[in-house]
C-alpha cells in the first residue's frame, strides 16, 4: 500500500525529529525568544538573502493565514484571491472570523491572473461608491496553488507590480513551498523575498511535525506582533518547538538546506508517478501540475482496484464515467513505495488484475 | 544553574519524544481522525471515568481557552473569573477578540470564592437592566491557579452547585493539571469530570512539546466542533502530533498514567525547595502554594546571589526591601539539580558566599 | 430640476412627520417598550396576517442586515446570496465584521436562481471536506433586488422549498419593500410572512426618516434579542422614534396602509418615466425593472443635457458610446416634477435643445 | 404625574422637530454629505472653537462608543474606564463585540481618579509580561458620569496629562453633555475640545429624537471613517436626519446655542427638585450630583406613595429600610410639572397623604 492521500498523513522528517531530541534537555526562554529559534531565523534570512527579515513561528497553515492577514490589514480592508484559494474554500471562514472579507476572483488552474486582478482594482478605484465597499488591501496567492500549479517569476513580478501600483500587500501562502521551489524553473526563495511583502514557509506539509515560518522580508512587520499573535491564540509557549524544527529544515546537507532536498525528492517521485499514470496507464492529467500534488482523470471502473494499492483522494467528478483524483507525494514517500507501484503495474496487478 | 523560571522552558518528557519517534513512520488520517488520537481519547476517558467524554486536541493554552469559551458561550454571554485569572490578565485579550466579555471578580489567593460568585449572579439576575448587561454564561477557574493554589473538592462542588442553580457552565483551565492533581488531597480526574462541564488537561506545561486535551465529560460538546475549531485557526492538520503525545502521557507506568507521575515528582521537588527556602533559609512564602509554582518573599539584597545559581522570575515588589519571586519545578526538574542546590546551601555558597 | 438620484435624498412622508409631532409630548418607556411601537407591531402583524410575529425596530438597512444575520446564524455558518446583493457589495463588509462569510452565487438580473442555489447546496452537502468549509446557514435575497427586479411568488416558493430541504433560513431584505409589493403581481406581505423566516420592512427608503421593521413571522426569533441587538450597537434608546413612524406607515388611508400607497404612487411615476424614456426618447432599458428603480442605456452625448434637468446616478459604462444610468422615484417624487419633465420634453428642451 | 424615569422617555425638543419639518422637502446628498449636516458641523466647530474639528453624526450612544473606540484603537489595545462606566456595565458587551477589552479601574462617585489611572499605567509599562497583556490605548470617561457627577477642569487636565505621558487617547462620552456643561463651573465645550482627543455631543438625551455628534477636535480622525462607520452598521443613509437636528440644537437663541439652554433649564429644575427632596422632605442624597440625574435615599415605606405621583427608577438597595432612587430631569421636564410636585407636597399629599 502506498499512501498518496495527502502530505500531512505522516510524522516528521527524521532529521527534524532527531534535532528535537538533541535539543530536548536544554532550558530556554519561551515564546520564541530562544537560541534555536534565533538560529533558525538567521538560516532563513540567509536562504532568503533577506538580512532584515522578521520571522515568526506559528503552528499551522489556517492559523497563520488568518492571524497574519488580520495583523496587516486595516479593519476596513479585504483580501483578494483566486476563488479556489485555501482561505476562500477550506479554512472554515477563519479569515472572516477576524472580520475581513475574502474577495474571490476567477481562478485559472488555481492561479490568479494578473489581468483579472488589475481589472478588479481598476473597477474598484473608479467606483463612486468605493467607500461603501470593502477596500482591497492585500493579494493572497499560494505557491504552489491548491491545484499544484506554479506562478512563473514573470507572473509574480506582474502581480507585485499591480500591488505596488494600487498600494496593496502581496502575501504568499507557502504551505507547500518546498515542493514549489523544487519544481519551479525561476522562482527562488530570494526572489520570493523580493516580490512578496509577506510569505510563509510551510513546515507541516514539508517535513515538520507542525509549524510554519512567517517571513516579513523587509523588516516590515507591524509593531507588537507578539501581542497580536497571542491575541489570535497563535503564540506557542514553547515556540522553540517550531524553531528547532526549522533549524533542522534549514541546516545544509550536501550544500543545500534540507528543506530544498525534501522538496526535490518529492517532486521527483511525483514525476515518476506521472510517467506511470500518463505514459504507461494512459490516464489524462486533470490539471497539469509540476509539483507534488498530481491530479488524474481516472475511469470510474478503475477506482476500486487502484484503492487496493494506493491511498488517494477523490477530487471531483469529471463526467459520468470519470473522476478526477489527487495523488500526493511528500518527503515521506519512499523510493521503495514507488518501486512497489511500478512492479505492481509490471505484473499487471495494479489495474488489470 | 538550576532553571526554575517556568514549566515551559524545556522540551518534552523523554517518553513523549520516544513515542513520537516510534509512531513517526505510520501514515494516518489527518485532523484528529487517527488511531493514536483515538487511543489517547480512550485512555483519557478511562482515567476520567467518563466513558461518554468527547475530547479534542489543541496546540496551546490561550488558544484552547479562547476557542472553547467562544464555542460554548452564546454570543451575548460573558465569562466570570477571578481578577487574577489567566484569561483576564495574560492572554492579550484573546477572549475579547472572540467577542466575549471577561467579567472579573475578586480573587482570594488566586481563587474565586463561591460567595463572590453567588453575590454577583444574584445581583445580575435581580437587576432590572440585566438585559443591557453581559449575561454571565460560564465560570472559568484554573486548577491549580496562577498562584499555585488549589480548590478543595468541596469548593469545586460549591462552584458546581451555583453554576447549576443559575444555568452557567463550569470550565476548568488545567494548564498545570498534573501538578494540581498531584498536590490535591481530594480532587481527582473523575471528580473533575463530574463537576466541570468542560476542562482541559494541560500538555505543554506537563511533559509535552505542545498540546492540550479538551474534555467535554458528558458528551456535551456543541455540534460542528471541527468547523468551530478550524474557524479559530486551532485545528492542526497533523493533530496526531498531540494525540501521540497524550497517548504517551496517559500510558500507565507502574500502575499510574505517566501524567500523574510527572505531577507527583515535580510537586515533591517543589516541597523539597520549600523546605530549603522556608526552613533553612528562613524566607516567607508570598503565597501558600502546595503545587509546582512556589512564591517566596526574598530580601532584595539576596536577589543577585540567588540569580547566580537559580533561574527564577520576579513576581512583584512586596515592600522597599523585599520582592516576591516565583520558582517553578516541572517534570524536567531533576533530583540532581535540587541536590546541587542543597549542596550549594550546605557549603554556604548560595546566599552567604 | 427633478431629483431621481435615490430614494433617500429626502426627509419623511408628511404623515410620518405629523405623527412624530402628535406623539411628541407623551412620555413612554424606552428601548421599544412603548405603546406606539406596540401599536405599530400590531398593525404589522395584521398586515402580514402573522399574529405570532415578533418585530423589532432598527435604524438602518446595513445595520439591520448585519445584526440580524449575526443573531440567527450559528458562528460557523455563512450566508448565501446573489453576487450583486447589497450585503456582498455595498455594506463595507458589515456582515464579515460580525464573523460570517458572505457566499456569493451568480446573479441573474440581480436575482438568485433556485437552480444555482440548489446546485451549490447539493455540492456542499456532498463534499467530503464540508466540515472545513463555511456551512451555508441562510439564503439572503432582496425584494426588490438592487436592480429593481422582483421574484415571483413561485420563485419565492421554490427558494423556500430548497431552504426547508437543506435546513437553511430564508431572509428577505425589504429595504424597498413598499415598491416591490406595489409592482408585484402575486407577492403580498402575508405571502412573504409565510415563505420567509425573517424579513424586514424598509422604512428609510419608503417614507420614514429612518428605521426598518424586522419581522420574525412565526415568533421564531432567538432568545435575548434585546441584548443581541444592543451588543451590535443597534438598540435605540428612543426606539419609539421608529415605532411611531411605522405606526404612521401602517395606518390605513382609504382602506390600505399608507406604506402600500407610498409604494403604488412611486411605481406609477416610475412607469410614467419609463414611457417617457423608452417610448418617447427611445432609450433602451439596461434592465427590465418593474419597480421604482429604473435603469436606461443613455448615449453619452445626452448625459450632460439630461443632468441639467434631472438628478440621476451613473450606474456603469455599457460601451464606448453608452452609459447605464439609474433613475429612482420614491414617495417624495411628485406629479409636478414628472409633469415638468414631460413638458420639458414636449418643448424639445430636454434632449434636443 | 411627573415623569422623571429617564431623559429618553420623550420625543424631541419642539425646535428640533420644527426644523425637521422646515427642511423636509429639500433633496440632498445622502450619507452625511448634505448642507444641513455641513452647517451643523460648522456650528459645532464654532461652539467648540475648534476650526479643524472633524464631525460625524451617528444614531445612538452605545453605537457611538463601540464604533469610535474600535475605529481608533489598535487591535491589541483596550480601553480603560471606571468600573461604573457605561461601556463596562450597560452596553451588553458592545465594545468587546468589536474585539477590545474594557479594563475597569476603581470608580469614585462614578469618576476615574487620576491616581488610579496613573498607578495602572505605571504598573503596566513596568511589567515584564506587558506584551502578553492588553495594552491600554484609551481612557474613556463620561461627562457627566453615570452617577451625575462631574470632572472639574483640573481633573480633566490631569487625565489629559497622564494620557499624553503614556501615549493614550482621551475619549469623553457626552451622552448628557448639555447637562454637564450647564452644571459645571469651569468645563466648557472649547476646553473639552482642547483636552479630549475625541468626544461626542449627545443628542438623544439632550433634545433630539436620536443622534450623537462625534468630534475629533484636531482633525485627528483615522482615514476612511465612512467605511469604518458603515462596517459597524452605524452609517445612516439619511444621515441628514441627525444633521438637521444638530443644526437646530446649535442654533443660537438669545445668544446661546439651544443645546446650552436645554442643559441649563433641566439642571435648574433638578436643583429645584433637590431642594424639595432634601430641604423639605429631608431625604439624603445617595450621591452628590450637580446635574440632571438626582439620586436620593428613600425610606422604603415612602416608595409606593411617591410612585403615585412621580415616575422614577429604583437604583439599588441601601439597607433593609432604604432604597436609592434616581430622578431625572430633561429638556422635556416642564415648570408646570415641578410646580405640581411642589403643590402636592404643600398639600401634604405627596408623602403624608
Coordinates of N, CA and C in Angstrom, one line a residue, chain A residues 76 87-94 96-102 127-134 313-314, chain C residues 76 87-94 96-102 127-134 313-314:
Chain A
X76 N -11.0 47.9 7.6 CA -11.9 48.0 6.5 C -11.5 47.4 5.3
X87 N -7.9 30.0 1.6 CA -8.6 30.9 2.5 C -10.1 31.1 2.1
X88 N -10.4 30.9 0.8 CA -11.8 31.1 0.4 C -12.6 29.9 0.5
X89 N -12.0 28.7 0.5 CA -12.7 27.5 0.4 C -12.6 26.6 1.7
X90 N -11.4 26.4 2.1 CA -11.1 25.3 3.1 C -10.6 25.8 4.4
X91 N -10.9 27.0 4.8 CA -10.5 27.4 6.2 C -11.6 27.7 7.1
X92 N -12.8 27.2 6.8 CA -14.0 27.3 7.6 C -14.3 28.7 8.0
X93 N -13.9 29.7 7.1 CA -14.2 31.1 7.4 C -13.3 31.7 8.5
X94 N -12.1 31.2 8.6 CA -11.2 31.7 9.6 C -10.8 33.2 9.3
X96 N -12.8 35.4 7.7 CA -14.0 36.2 8.0 C -14.2 36.3 9.6
X97 N -13.8 35.2 10.3 CA -13.9 35.3 11.7 C -13.1 36.5 12.3
X98 N -12.0 36.9 11.6 CA -11.3 38.0 12.1 C -11.9 39.3 11.6
X99 N -13.0 39.2 10.8 CA -13.7 40.5 10.4 C -13.4 41.0 9.0
X100 N -12.6 40.2 8.2 CA -12.2 40.7 6.9 C -12.9 39.9 5.8
X101 N -13.3 40.6 4.8 CA -13.9 39.9 3.6 C -12.8 39.2 2.8
X102 N -13.1 38.0 2.3 CA -12.3 37.4 1.3 C -13.0 37.7 0.0
X127 N -14.8 53.4 -8.9 CA -16.2 53.3 -8.5 C -16.6 54.4 -7.5
X128 N -17.6 55.2 -7.8 CA -18.0 56.3 -7.0 C -18.5 55.8 -5.6
X129 N -18.9 54.6 -5.5 CA -19.3 54.0 -4.2 C -18.3 53.2 -3.5
X130 N -17.0 53.4 -3.9 CA -15.9 52.6 -3.4 C -15.9 52.6 -1.8
X131 N -16.2 53.7 -1.2 CA -16.1 53.8 0.2 C -17.2 53.0 0.9
X132 N -18.2 52.6 0.1 CA -19.2 51.7 0.7 C -18.9 50.2 0.5
X133 N -17.8 50.0 -0.2 CA -17.4 48.6 -0.5 C -16.1 48.3 0.3
X134 N -15.8 47.0 0.4 CA -14.6 46.6 1.1 C -13.4 46.9 0.3
X313 N -7.1 10.6 -2.9 CA -8.3 11.4 -2.6 C -9.1 11.7 -3.9
X314 N -10.4 11.4 -3.8 CA -11.3 11.7 -4.9 C -11.4 13.2 -4.9
Chain C
X76 N -20.4 29.2 12.8 CA -19.7 28.6 11.7 C -20.5 28.6 10.4
X87 N -25.5 43.0 0.7 CA -24.5 42.6 1.7 C -23.2 42.2 1.1
X88 N -23.2 41.8 -0.2 CA -21.9 41.4 -0.8 C -21.1 42.5 -1.4
X89 N -21.8 43.6 -1.7 CA -21.2 44.7 -2.4 C -21.1 46.0 -1.7
X90 N -22.2 46.4 -1.1 CA -22.3 47.8 -0.7 C -22.5 48.0 0.8
X91 N -22.0 47.0 1.6 CA -22.1 47.2 3.1 C -20.8 47.3 3.8
X92 N -19.7 47.5 3.0 CA -18.4 47.8 3.6 C -18.0 46.6 4.5
X93 N -18.5 45.4 4.2 CA -18.0 44.2 4.9 C -18.7 44.1 6.3
X94 N -19.9 44.7 6.5 CA -20.5 44.7 7.8 C -20.9 43.3 8.2
X96 N -19.2 40.5 7.3 CA -17.9 39.8 7.7 C -17.4 40.4 9.0
X97 N -17.7 41.7 9.3 CA -17.3 42.2 10.6 C -17.9 41.4 11.7
X98 N -19.0 40.8 11.5 CA -19.6 40.0 12.6 C -19.1 38.6 12.5
X99 N -18.2 38.3 11.6 CA -17.5 37.0 11.6 C -18.1 35.9 10.7
X100 N -19.0 36.4 9.8 CA -19.6 35.4 8.9 C -19.3 35.6 7.5
X101 N -19.1 34.6 6.7 CA -18.8 34.6 5.3 C -20.0 34.9 4.5
X102 N -19.9 35.8 3.6 CA -20.9 36.0 2.5 C -20.5 35.2 1.3
X127 N -19.9 17.2 -0.3 CA -18.4 17.3 -0.2 C -17.8 16.7 1.0
X128 N -16.8 15.8 0.8 CA -16.2 15.2 2.0 C -15.5 16.1 2.9
X129 N -15.2 17.3 2.3 CA -14.4 18.3 3.1 C -15.4 19.4 3.7
X130 N -16.7 19.1 3.6 CA -17.6 20.1 4.0 C -17.4 20.7 5.4
X131 N -16.9 19.9 6.3 CA -16.7 20.5 7.7 C -15.5 21.5 7.7
X132 N -14.7 21.5 6.6 CA -13.6 22.5 6.6 C -14.1 23.8 5.8
X133 N -15.3 23.7 5.4 CA -15.8 24.9 4.6 C -16.9 25.6 5.5
X134 N -17.2 26.8 5.1 CA -18.3 27.5 5.8 C -19.6 26.9 5.4
X313 N -28.1 58.8 -11.2 CA -26.9 58.2 -10.9 C -26.3 57.4 -12.1
X314 N -25.0 57.6 -12.4 CA -24.4 56.8 -13.4 C -24.2 55.4 -12.8

